[in-house]
Structures are given as C-alpha cells and as structure tokens.
Amino acid sequence: MINKLVEKIKKTNAPIVVGLDPMLNYIPKHIQDNAFAEFGETLEGAAEAIWQFNKAIVDSTCDLIPAVKPQIAMYEQFGIPGLQAYKKTVDYCKEKDLVVIGDIKRGDIGSTSAAYAVGHLGHVQVGTKSYAGFDEDFATVNPYLGSDGVKPFIDVCKEENKGLFILVKTSNPSSGEFQDRLIEGRPLYEWVGEKVAQWGEEHMGNGYSYVGAVVGATYPEMGKVLRKLMPKTFILVPGYGAQGGKGKDLVHFFNEDGLGAIVNSSRGIIAAYKQEAYAEFGEKNFADASRQAVKDMIADISGALEGRK
Amino acid sequence: MINKLVEKIKKTNAPIVVGLDPMLNYIPKHIQDNAFAEFGETLEGAAEAIWQFNKAIVDSTCDLIPAVKPQIAMYEQFGIPGLQAYKKTVDYCKEKDLVVIGDIKRGDIGSTSAAYAVGHLGHVQVGTKSYAGFDEDFATVNPYLGSDGVKPFIDVCKEENKGLFILVKTSNPSSGEFQDRLIEGRPLYEWVGEKVAQWGEEHMGNGYSYVGAVVGATYPEMGKVLRKLMPKTFILVPGYGAQGGKGKDLVHFFNEDGLGAIVNSSRGIIAAYKQEAYAEFGEKNFADASRQAVKDMIADISGALEGRK
C-alpha cells in the first residue's frame, strides 16, 4: 500500500491528502436541510449530511489527489449512524481508487491492539468465514504503550499489505508537554522516531516502509531532524493551512527525491468556501471551492519544493 | 460520577471492575451456535453472540460489583455490528445501575478530542436537538498529545458529571519503552501522573477527582509511588489475574481509607469457566463460574487490604 501511495503521489504530482473531518457547521445549509428533511434532526440525519458532503468533495477532487484521511472522531461523535457514514466514506473513496488513511489514533496493550488492527486493516474470523470491519488502507497509531502495542498492527499490515502512520510529534500547541521532554539529552519524539524507523525495517516497500510517522507541519525544525533520523519513513504531516503550517515550512519534511512526505489539509479544503479567498464560489458550489483549494495547496507545496532545488 | 463509583464500591465492598472484553473464543459454543443459527456466520452473528454472552455475565454478577469496563476494541473488530453490541452492552449495564467505564483510549488534538468526548461522554448537537452517541460514564484517555488533547474531555466531563481515567503506566510488558524513560531523573510516567493530578484539581468530587489514572497491576512498585504522587486520583488498575497481578501486589494502589483504586479483571472473570479452578461449572454454566470468580477476586483483594492493617 505504501508503494501504491508513492505511485499515486508521483502520478498526481501532489504529495497531499484531503482530511475528511466534517463538522456539521462546515456543511452547507442546503445539504443539511435535505438530510434533515429525509431523516429529521437525528443522528441519522447528521450522518446523511456528512455523507452527502463528503461524496461531493471526493467527486470534485479525486482526480487531483492520491489520498484522503477521514478523522474517525468526527463520525464517532454521532454514534453508530456516524460510524456508518465513516464506513460509507471509506468504501466510496476506495471505489474512487484513493488511498484511505483512517485517522483513528488507536493503540493499546497487545491483544487489544490486535483487535483494533483486525477491525481497521484486517479481517476478523467468524466461525468459518472472515470479514473486514472498516478496511482502511492505512491507520494512525499512538505509540505511548511501546512496541507490544504497535507490533500487532504491523503483523496485520504484513498480511494485508497495508500501512501505518505512528504519532511521533503531533501538530497541537501542547504536544511538547511530554513529546519534547529530554531523555539523555534528546527529546522523546526523537526516541519515538527512532523506534518507528526500527519498526519500519520489519515491513519495507520499494524504498519506503509500510510503517510511517506523523509529524506536525507546525514544527518544521523538528521535522527536519526527524526526516534525517527516519530516512525510509514516510511522514504524514498534519497542521497545514488552518493550523498554521505553510508550504515553505514543509520542504524539510521531504527527501531529496521530492518524496517521503504527504501533507494533510482538512478544514482548509473541505470548508474552503467559508474562506474569503474562495467566497466567490458561494455555498452552493462548495465542492468547486474545495477543488480550487486543492489546486492552490498543490501549487504552494510544489512551488516550495521547486524553490529548494 | 466519581462519587457514584465510590458509593457503589463502599456498598458492594468490592473495589473491582469486570472487563467485558469478549473474544469469540471465550464464548461458549451453545451461545455461538444460537447466534449463528439466527444471523449466520456474519458480523451480525458475532455481535449477537457477544451481546448474549455479556448479558448473561452482567445478570450473574451485577449485584456483586460496582462497575464494568467494556473494551471497545473487542467490539470494533466486528465493524458496525460489533459497535452496536458495544452500545447495547453500555446501555444494559447502565440499566442495571452499574458504572460503565468505556475503555476507549482515545486522545487527539483539541478539536478532535472534543469530538471523541462529545461522542462518548456528552451530547452532540444536530440542528435544534442533541443526542448522546455512546454515553459511557467514564472513558480512558491517552495523554501522549498533552493538555490540549485532554482538556476537551475534562470540559465535557464537567458539563455531564462524568469522569476519565488517563493512561499513566500501562500494564503491558513493553510499557516501559517510553513510559519509564528518565526526564530530569524521574520516569515519564511520574510526569504524566503529576499532570493527571493537576488536571484532576479542575474537577473534584467528594474526596476524589473526576479525573483518574490508569496504572497497571503488573507494576506494583510504581503504583506505590504514583499513589503518593496523586493522592486524590482514583486509579484504575488493569492487569490483575490473567496478566499476572495478584491481590497482595495491589495494596499500595489503595489509600489508607481502603479507597482510591479499582481493579479490573477481564479474561479471569468472563472466561473463568475455561480455568481449571472453575471447570466444575461446565461450559453451559459459564455465568455461574464468572460469579464465583468475582467472589474469589473480591476475597483476594479484601484479604490483602485487611492484611495490611
């Protein structure tokens, strides 16, 4: 799956991923109205609005991008119907041949991590049959529990040719509270990054490992260090746009081959129509605004990558 | 909710929680057969088997115990039908007046943690209405992202009178890989524990905080230190029984008042009928075996607590 991701990035010339993290207040009124007319102001109504919103954005951007990253929390908040919309979104994106990174940030003790891995990336056995529960292509994983919380994910990835992105340095303001603390003179995130590189050796693709890392766009200097520490690790970079990261901050997340990183934008793409820069599209044409925002983001990042040559 | 938990512990005289973490291979054949006869060997069939298994164990033990802790991964592995069984289990346990600790180990950047908090502990707004998605009483939270990943959970807990247990030192063998690393001479888990105590001050119950901690039974010496570092923090202690923890190892997780900790056992209770000690009950009477295992666990822990007086 890492090979497919790299191929698709090369083909689209777009090292970006669209974060499908729909808040109800991002969703244009006409979509909410239609969904509520059919299902009422219920969890099912909210889920339908999310699904219609996602579908329109995917339809409008799928030829430009290699991957999407639905954030499961945004669906889980609407309970079971929300998770049904998540699953529908995953399936639809896969139909469109997009690589789907499930942003689930799971992680637990061994047997429990194995259950998450099976549910999101693998197949679960029921009597003589087996089923895929959510079936994303990649999943994000929290490393706080150490190797035996991560290994079961890697085992399932090996069976299924799927991949991971493991949290190393997160994009949020207080990520340094624990992640930046010095251990033998080096911050915790470097120790975690080193482990990610080691874990990655267990499951290599062509050039890059199936085991990637998450490093926030908001910490470019740290990205630079981590890039060198994990040369064969693909880095998923959240925090572009709305969270403050800019193209020029991101060049050091990439290797000299122009690969090695994929930059996520969520709000900046899916709610583009709400920004002044895209206001001309109007709420009805929100998906066209998203398409333009994708093009602008690709230009920003490609320009920055060109600029460093 | 922490007050309710403490009251129920005093009333049952049982500082224990039953982990409802059903693996299909724990579930007696007759229950699986019935479920598969109705729904086939499908995810729905697996979910039905889990639900019938849980219901029998809850019915057989609910008068003896204050709380249950369903591990959501064990349900999530069966996709949407599995999560429906999780929700059904949560609701049923609440009907039985048990305190429900959702072992979800979520944690993300601020806005995303807020969505998880709303989905599991709070109410989500849909137009003019609001709904509870999963509605557990407590949730477990991963602290790797720092304060702004945890605060949104605390905010929802304040609104809803609910609580948290935050991972400090986990029970698994490799938990020390990051958690034990020394920062200014003290292990990371102590720094996390100190933060948990601080966060806890923001939302105090009578004597104990709504913000608790997770510390594994498998590390009793560390439990002793953490107990003193977080005097008003309730500690959820996994790892008893099947993972190796014993009653006598656990006394230092408790305060002098005999409170301050609640010990989880999962496999040791729900799959008790598979152990030699309870084999006499037979597979058909698995729920009676679980009841006896609960009684034995209470006796083991109470005995150890008596013994230190």
Short mmCIF file of N, CA, C and O in Angstrom, two decimals, chain A residues 207-302:
data_model
loop_
_atom_site.label_atom_id
_atom_site.label_comp_id
_atom_site.label_asym_id
_atom_site.label_seq_id
_atom_site.Cartn_x
_atom_site.Cartn_y
_atom_site.Cartn_z
N GLY A 207 11.67 1.18 -1.30
CA GLY A 207 12.23 2.47 -0.93
C GLY A 207 11.72 3.01 0.39
O GLY A 207 12.49 3.46 1.22
N TYR A 208 10.41 2.99 0.56
CA TYR A 208 9.84 3.46 1.83
C TYR A 208 9.16 2.31 2.57
O TYR A 208 8.71 1.32 1.96
N SER A 209 9.08 2.49 3.90
CA SER A 209 8.48 1.47 4.74
C SER A 209 6.95 1.60 4.77
O SER A 209 6.40 2.68 4.57
N TYR A 210 6.30 0.48 5.04
CA TYR A 210 4.85 0.49 5.28
C TYR A 210 4.52 1.17 6.61
O TYR A 210 3.37 1.50 6.87
N VAL A 211 5.54 1.35 7.45
CA VAL A 211 5.33 1.98 8.76
C VAL A 211 5.80 3.43 8.68
O VAL A 211 7.01 3.70 8.63
N GLY A 212 4.88 4.35 8.63
CA GLY A 212 5.18 5.76 8.55
C GLY A 212 5.06 6.47 9.89
O GLY A 212 4.85 5.83 10.92
N ALA A 213 5.23 7.78 9.85
CA ALA A 213 5.20 8.59 11.08
C ALA A 213 4.30 9.80 10.87
O ALA A 213 4.10 10.25 9.76
N VAL A 214 3.78 10.32 11.97
CA VAL A 214 3.04 11.59 11.95
C VAL A 214 3.92 12.64 12.60
O VAL A 214 4.39 12.47 13.73
N VAL A 215 4.19 13.72 11.85
CA VAL A 215 4.96 14.85 12.39
C VAL A 215 4.26 16.14 11.95
O VAL A 215 4.05 16.35 10.75
N GLY A 216 3.89 16.97 12.90
CA GLY A 216 3.08 18.15 12.61
C GLY A 216 3.80 19.22 11.79
O GLY A 216 4.97 19.54 12.06
N ALA A 217 3.09 19.79 10.81
CA ALA A 217 3.61 20.88 9.98
C ALA A 217 3.99 22.09 10.82
O ALA A 217 4.80 22.93 10.40
N THR A 218 3.41 22.18 12.00
CA THR A 218 3.62 23.34 12.87
C THR A 218 5.00 23.32 13.54
O THR A 218 5.35 24.27 14.23
N TYR A 219 5.74 22.23 13.37
CA TYR A 219 7.07 22.14 13.98
C TYR A 219 8.12 21.80 12.91
O TYR A 219 8.71 20.70 12.93
N PRO A 220 8.36 22.73 11.97
CA PRO A 220 9.24 22.43 10.83
C PRO A 220 10.68 22.08 11.23
O PRO A 220 11.29 21.20 10.60
N GLU A 221 11.21 22.71 12.25
CA GLU A 221 12.59 22.40 12.64
C GLU A 221 12.72 20.96 13.12
O GLU A 221 13.71 20.28 12.86
N MET A 222 11.70 20.55 13.86
CA MET A 222 11.72 19.17 14.35
C MET A 222 11.52 18.20 13.18
O MET A 222 12.09 17.10 13.16
N GLY A 223 10.71 18.62 12.22
CA GLY A 223 10.51 17.81 11.02
C GLY A 223 11.82 17.55 10.30
O GLY A 223 12.08 16.45 9.81
N LYS A 224 12.65 18.56 10.25
CA LYS A 224 13.96 18.47 9.59
C LYS A 224 14.83 17.40 10.25
O LYS A 224 15.43 16.56 9.58
N VAL A 225 14.86 17.44 11.57
CA VAL A 225 15.65 16.45 12.31
C VAL A 225 15.08 15.05 12.12
O VAL A 225 15.80 14.08 11.85
N LEU A 226 13.78 14.96 12.23
CA LEU A 226 13.13 13.64 12.14
C LEU A 226 13.27 13.05 10.74
O LEU A 226 13.42 11.84 10.57
N ARG A 227 13.22 13.93 9.72
CA ARG A 227 13.41 13.46 8.34
C ARG A 227 14.73 12.69 8.23
O ARG A 227 14.80 11.62 7.62
N LYS A 228 15.77 13.23 8.84
CA LYS A 228 17.09 12.59 8.75
C LYS A 228 17.19 11.33 9.60
O LYS A 228 17.88 10.38 9.24
N LEU A 229 16.49 11.38 10.71
CA LEU A 229 16.53 10.25 11.65
C LEU A 229 15.79 9.03 11.09
O LEU A 229 16.04 7.89 11.48
N MET A 230 14.81 9.29 10.22
CA MET A 230 13.95 8.21 9.69
C MET A 230 13.94 8.30 8.17
O MET A 230 12.90 8.62 7.58
N PRO A 231 15.06 8.03 7.52
CA PRO A 231 15.16 8.31 6.07
C PRO A 231 14.20 7.51 5.20
O PRO A 231 13.82 7.97 4.14
N LYS A 232 13.80 6.33 5.67
CA LYS A 232 12.92 5.48 4.86
C LYS A 232 11.47 5.50 5.35
O LYS A 232 10.65 4.67 4.95
N THR A 233 11.20 6.43 6.22
CA THR A 233 9.86 6.53 6.80
C THR A 233 9.06 7.61 6.07
O THR A 233 9.52 8.75 5.96
N PHE A 234 7.90 7.25 5.58
CA PHE A 234 7.02 8.25 5.00
C PHE A 234 6.40 9.05 6.14
O PHE A 234 5.99 8.48 7.15
N ILE A 235 6.36 10.37 5.96
CA ILE A 235 5.83 11.21 7.04
C ILE A 235 4.48 11.80 6.63
O ILE A 235 4.36 12.45 5.59
N LEU A 236 3.48 11.55 7.45
CA LEU A 236 2.18 12.20 7.29
C LEU A 236 2.23 13.49 8.09
O LEU A 236 2.53 13.47 9.29
N VAL A 237 1.99 14.61 7.40
CA VAL A 237 2.19 15.92 8.02
C VAL A 237 0.85 16.65 8.18
O VAL A 237 0.33 17.23 7.22
N PRO A 238 0.26 16.61 9.35
CA PRO A 238 -0.97 17.39 9.57
C PRO A 238 -0.61 18.80 10.02
O PRO A 238 0.55 19.08 10.34
N GLY A 239 -1.60 19.68 10.01
CA GLY A 239 -1.37 21.03 10.54
C GLY A 239 -1.11 22.07 9.48
O GLY A 239 -0.82 23.23 9.79
N TYR A 240 -1.23 21.69 8.19
CA TYR A 240 -1.08 22.67 7.12
C TYR A 240 -2.34 23.53 7.07
O TYR A 240 -3.44 23.06 7.32
N GLY A 241 -2.16 24.79 6.71
CA GLY A 241 -3.33 25.65 6.48
C GLY A 241 -3.94 26.13 7.78
O GLY A 241 -3.31 26.88 8.53
N ALA A 242 -5.15 25.67 8.06
CA ALA A 242 -5.90 26.20 9.20
C ALA A 242 -5.09 26.16 10.50
O ALA A 242 -5.19 27.06 11.33
N GLN A 243 -4.28 25.11 10.68
CA GLN A 243 -3.48 25.03 11.91
C GLN A 243 -2.20 25.87 11.85
O GLN A 243 -1.46 25.94 12.82
N GLY A 244 -1.90 26.45 10.69
CA GLY A 244 -0.80 27.41 10.65
C GLY A 244 0.38 27.06 9.76
O GLY A 244 1.20 27.92 9.45
N GLY A 245 0.52 25.77 9.35
CA GLY A 245 1.66 25.38 8.52
C GLY A 245 1.56 25.94 7.10
O GLY A 245 0.46 26.10 6.57
N LYS A 246 2.70 26.29 6.50
CA LYS A 246 2.73 26.81 5.12
C LYS A 246 3.71 25.98 4.28
O LYS A 246 4.60 25.34 4.81
N GLY A 247 3.53 26.03 2.94
CA GLY A 247 4.36 25.25 2.03
C GLY A 247 5.85 25.38 2.30
O GLY A 247 6.56 24.38 2.39
N LYS A 248 6.31 26.60 2.47
CA LYS A 248 7.75 26.80 2.64
C LYS A 248 8.29 26.18 3.93
O LYS A 248 9.46 25.85 4.04
N ASP A 249 7.39 26.01 4.92
CA ASP A 249 7.81 25.35 6.17
C ASP A 249 8.01 23.85 5.98
O ASP A 249 8.55 23.19 6.86
N LEU A 250 7.51 23.34 4.87
CA LEU A 250 7.36 21.89 4.78
C LEU A 250 8.44 21.19 3.98
O LEU A 250 8.52 19.98 3.96
N VAL A 251 9.30 21.98 3.31
CA VAL A 251 10.25 21.35 2.40
C VAL A 251 11.15 20.33 3.10
O VAL A 251 11.52 19.31 2.52
N HIS A 252 11.47 20.60 4.37
CA HIS A 252 12.40 19.69 5.03
C HIS A 252 11.76 18.39 5.50
O HIS A 252 12.45 17.50 5.98
N PHE A 253 10.46 18.30 5.37
CA PHE A 253 9.80 17.02 5.64
C PHE A 253 10.01 16.04 4.48
O PHE A 253 9.79 14.85 4.63
N PHE A 254 10.43 16.59 3.33
CA PHE A 254 10.61 15.76 2.13
C PHE A 254 12.07 15.36 1.99
O PHE A 254 12.97 16.09 2.40
N ASN A 255 12.28 14.21 1.34
CA ASN A 255 13.63 13.81 0.97
C ASN A 255 14.04 14.53 -0.32
O ASN A 255 13.22 15.19 -0.97
N GLU A 256 15.29 14.34 -0.68
CA GLU A 256 15.82 14.96 -1.91
C GLU A 256 15.08 14.48 -3.16
O GLU A 256 15.02 15.19 -4.16
N ASP A 257 14.51 13.27 -3.08
CA ASP A 257 13.77 12.73 -4.23
C ASP A 257 12.39 13.39 -4.39
O ASP A 257 11.60 13.00 -5.24
N GLY A 258 12.10 14.36 -3.53
CA GLY A 258 10.79 15.02 -3.58
C GLY A 258 9.68 14.19 -2.99
O GLY A 258 8.50 14.55 -3.02
N LEU A 259 10.06 13.03 -2.42
CA LEU A 259 9.07 12.14 -1.81
C LEU A 259 9.29 12.08 -0.30
O LEU A 259 10.08 12.83 0.26
N GLY A 260 8.59 11.17 0.33
CA GLY A 260 8.84 10.93 1.75
C GLY A 260 7.88 11.63 2.68
O GLY A 260 7.93 11.44 3.89
N ALA A 261 7.01 12.48 2.11
CA ALA A 261 6.04 13.15 2.98
C ALA A 261 4.72 13.32 2.24
O ALA A 261 4.69 13.40 1.01
N ILE A 262 3.66 13.38 2.99
CA ILE A 262 2.34 13.67 2.45
C ILE A 262 1.66 14.62 3.43
O ILE A 262 1.61 14.35 4.63
N VAL A 263 1.22 15.75 2.89
CA VAL A 263 0.75 16.84 3.76
C VAL A 263 -0.77 16.84 3.79
O VAL A 263 -1.42 16.80 2.74
N ASN A 264 -1.33 16.86 4.99
CA ASN A 264 -2.79 16.86 5.12
C ASN A 264 -3.34 18.27 5.30
O ASN A 264 -2.78 19.08 6.03
N SER A 265 -4.46 18.52 4.64
CA SER A 265 -5.26 19.69 5.00
C SER A 265 -6.71 19.24 5.11
O SER A 265 -7.21 18.51 4.25
N SER A 266 -7.37 19.66 6.16
CA SER A 266 -8.76 19.26 6.37
C SER A 266 -9.66 20.47 6.13
O SER A 266 -10.12 20.71 5.02
N ARG A 267 -9.86 21.24 7.20
CA ARG A 267 -10.71 22.44 7.12
C ARG A 267 -10.40 23.31 5.92
O ARG A 267 -11.29 23.80 5.24
N GLY A 268 -9.08 23.52 5.66
CA GLY A 268 -8.66 24.39 4.57
C GLY A 268 -9.18 23.96 3.21
O GLY A 268 -9.34 24.79 2.30
N ILE A 269 -9.45 22.68 3.05
CA ILE A 269 -10.00 22.17 1.79
C ILE A 269 -11.52 22.00 1.89
O ILE A 269 -12.27 22.55 1.08
N ILE A 270 -11.95 21.26 2.90
CA ILE A 270 -13.38 20.87 2.88
C ILE A 270 -14.29 22.04 3.22
O ILE A 270 -15.44 22.07 2.79
N ALA A 271 -13.79 23.01 3.96
CA ALA A 271 -14.60 24.20 4.27
C ALA A 271 -14.03 25.42 3.55
O ALA A 271 -14.20 26.57 4.01
N ALA A 272 -13.38 25.20 2.41
CA ALA A 272 -12.75 26.32 1.67
C ALA A 272 -13.76 27.41 1.35
O ALA A 272 -13.45 28.61 1.46
N TYR A 273 -14.98 27.04 1.01
CA TYR A 273 -15.99 28.02 0.61
C TYR A 273 -16.26 29.05 1.68
O TYR A 273 -16.80 30.13 1.41
N LYS A 274 -15.89 28.75 2.92
CA LYS A 274 -16.10 29.70 4.02
C LYS A 274 -14.98 30.73 4.12
O LYS A 274 -15.09 31.68 4.90
N GLN A 275 -13.88 30.49 3.39
CA GLN A 275 -12.77 31.44 3.43
C GLN A 275 -12.99 32.57 2.43
O GLN A 275 -13.55 32.36 1.36
N GLU A 276 -12.46 33.73 2.78
CA GLU A 276 -12.59 34.89 1.90
C GLU A 276 -12.06 34.58 0.50
O GLU A 276 -12.65 34.96 -0.50
N ALA A 277 -10.91 33.86 0.46
CA ALA A 277 -10.26 33.60 -0.83
C ALA A 277 -11.14 32.82 -1.80
O ALA A 277 -10.95 32.88 -3.01
N TYR A 278 -12.10 32.08 -1.26
CA TYR A 278 -12.94 31.24 -2.12
C TYR A 278 -14.42 31.62 -2.03
O TYR A 278 -15.29 30.90 -2.53
N ALA A 279 -14.69 32.77 -1.45
CA ALA A 279 -16.08 33.18 -1.20
C ALA A 279 -16.86 33.31 -2.50
O ALA A 279 -18.07 33.04 -2.55
N GLU A 280 -16.16 33.67 -3.57
CA GLU A 280 -16.83 33.86 -4.87
C GLU A 280 -17.59 32.62 -5.35
O GLU A 280 -18.54 32.71 -6.11
N PHE A 281 -17.13 31.43 -4.91
CA PHE A 281 -17.80 30.20 -5.33
C PHE A 281 -19.22 30.11 -4.77
O PHE A 281 -20.11 29.55 -5.40
N GLY A 282 -19.39 30.65 -3.59
CA GLY A 282 -20.70 30.57 -2.95
C GLY A 282 -20.91 29.22 -2.29
O GLY A 282 -20.27 28.22 -2.65
N GLU A 283 -21.83 29.19 -1.33
CA GLU A 283 -22.07 27.99 -0.52
C GLU A 283 -22.54 26.81 -1.38
O GLU A 283 -22.15 25.67 -1.14
N LYS A 284 -23.39 27.09 -2.36
CA LYS A 284 -23.92 26.01 -3.22
C LYS A 284 -22.79 25.27 -3.95
O LYS A 284 -22.89 24.08 -4.21
N ASN A 285 -21.74 26.02 -4.31
CA ASN A 285 -20.64 25.42 -5.07
C ASN A 285 -19.43 25.10 -4.18
O ASN A 285 -18.29 25.23 -4.60
N PHE A 286 -19.74 24.68 -2.98
CA PHE A 286 -18.67 24.40 -2.00
C PHE A 286 -17.64 23.41 -2.54
O PHE A 286 -16.45 23.54 -2.26
N ALA A 287 -18.09 22.43 -3.33
CA ALA A 287 -17.16 21.40 -3.81
C ALA A 287 -16.19 21.98 -4.84
O ALA A 287 -15.03 21.54 -4.92
N ASP A 288 -16.65 22.95 -5.61
CA ASP A 288 -15.74 23.63 -6.55
C ASP A 288 -14.70 24.45 -5.79
O ASP A 288 -13.54 24.53 -6.20
N ALA A 289 -15.14 25.07 -4.72
CA ALA A 289 -14.19 25.81 -3.87
C ALA A 289 -13.12 24.85 -3.33
O ALA A 289 -11.93 25.18 -3.30
N SER A 290 -13.55 23.66 -2.92
CA SER A 290 -12.60 22.67 -2.41
C SER A 290 -11.61 22.28 -3.50
O SER A 290 -10.41 22.13 -3.24
N ARG A 291 -12.12 22.11 -4.72
CA ARG A 291 -11.24 21.74 -5.83
C ARG A 291 -10.18 22.82 -6.05
O ARG A 291 -8.99 22.51 -6.21
N GLN A 292 -10.61 24.07 -6.02
CA GLN A 292 -9.65 25.16 -6.21
C GLN A 292 -8.63 25.19 -5.06
O GLN A 292 -7.44 25.41 -5.28
N ALA A 293 -9.12 24.95 -3.85
CA ALA A 293 -8.21 24.96 -2.68
C ALA A 293 -7.18 23.84 -2.79
O ALA A 293 -6.02 24.01 -2.40
N VAL A 294 -7.60 22.68 -3.33
CA VAL A 294 -6.65 21.59 -3.56
C VAL A 294 -5.58 22.03 -4.56
O VAL A 294 -4.38 21.84 -4.33
N LYS A 295 -6.02 22.65 -5.65
CA LYS A 295 -5.05 23.12 -6.66
C LYS A 295 -4.07 24.13 -6.05
O LYS A 295 -2.87 24.07 -6.30
N ASP A 296 -4.59 25.03 -5.25
CA ASP A 296 -3.72 26.05 -4.64
C ASP A 296 -2.73 25.42 -3.66
O ASP A 296 -1.58 25.84 -3.57
N MET A 297 -3.21 24.43 -2.94
CA MET A 297 -2.32 23.76 -1.98
C MET A 297 -1.21 23.01 -2.72
O MET A 297 -0.04 23.06 -2.32
N ILE A 298 -1.58 22.33 -3.79
CA ILE A 298 -0.56 21.61 -4.58
C ILE A 298 0.47 22.62 -5.11
O ILE A 298 1.68 22.39 -5.02
N ALA A 299 -0.02 23.75 -5.62
CA ALA A 299 0.90 24.76 -6.16
C ALA A 299 1.81 25.30 -5.06
O ALA A 299 3.02 25.49 -5.27
N ASP A 300 1.26 25.54 -3.90
CA ASP A 300 2.05 26.07 -2.77
C ASP A 300 3.18 25.09 -2.41
O ASP A 300 4.34 25.49 -2.27
N ILE A 301 2.82 23.83 -2.30
CA ILE A 301 3.82 22.84 -1.86
C ILE A 301 4.81 22.54 -3.00
O ILE A 301 6.03 22.50 -2.77
N SER A 302 4.30 22.36 -4.22
CA SER A 302 5.21 22.11 -5.35
C SER A 302 6.16 23.29 -5.53
O SER A 302 7.35 23.11 -5.76
#
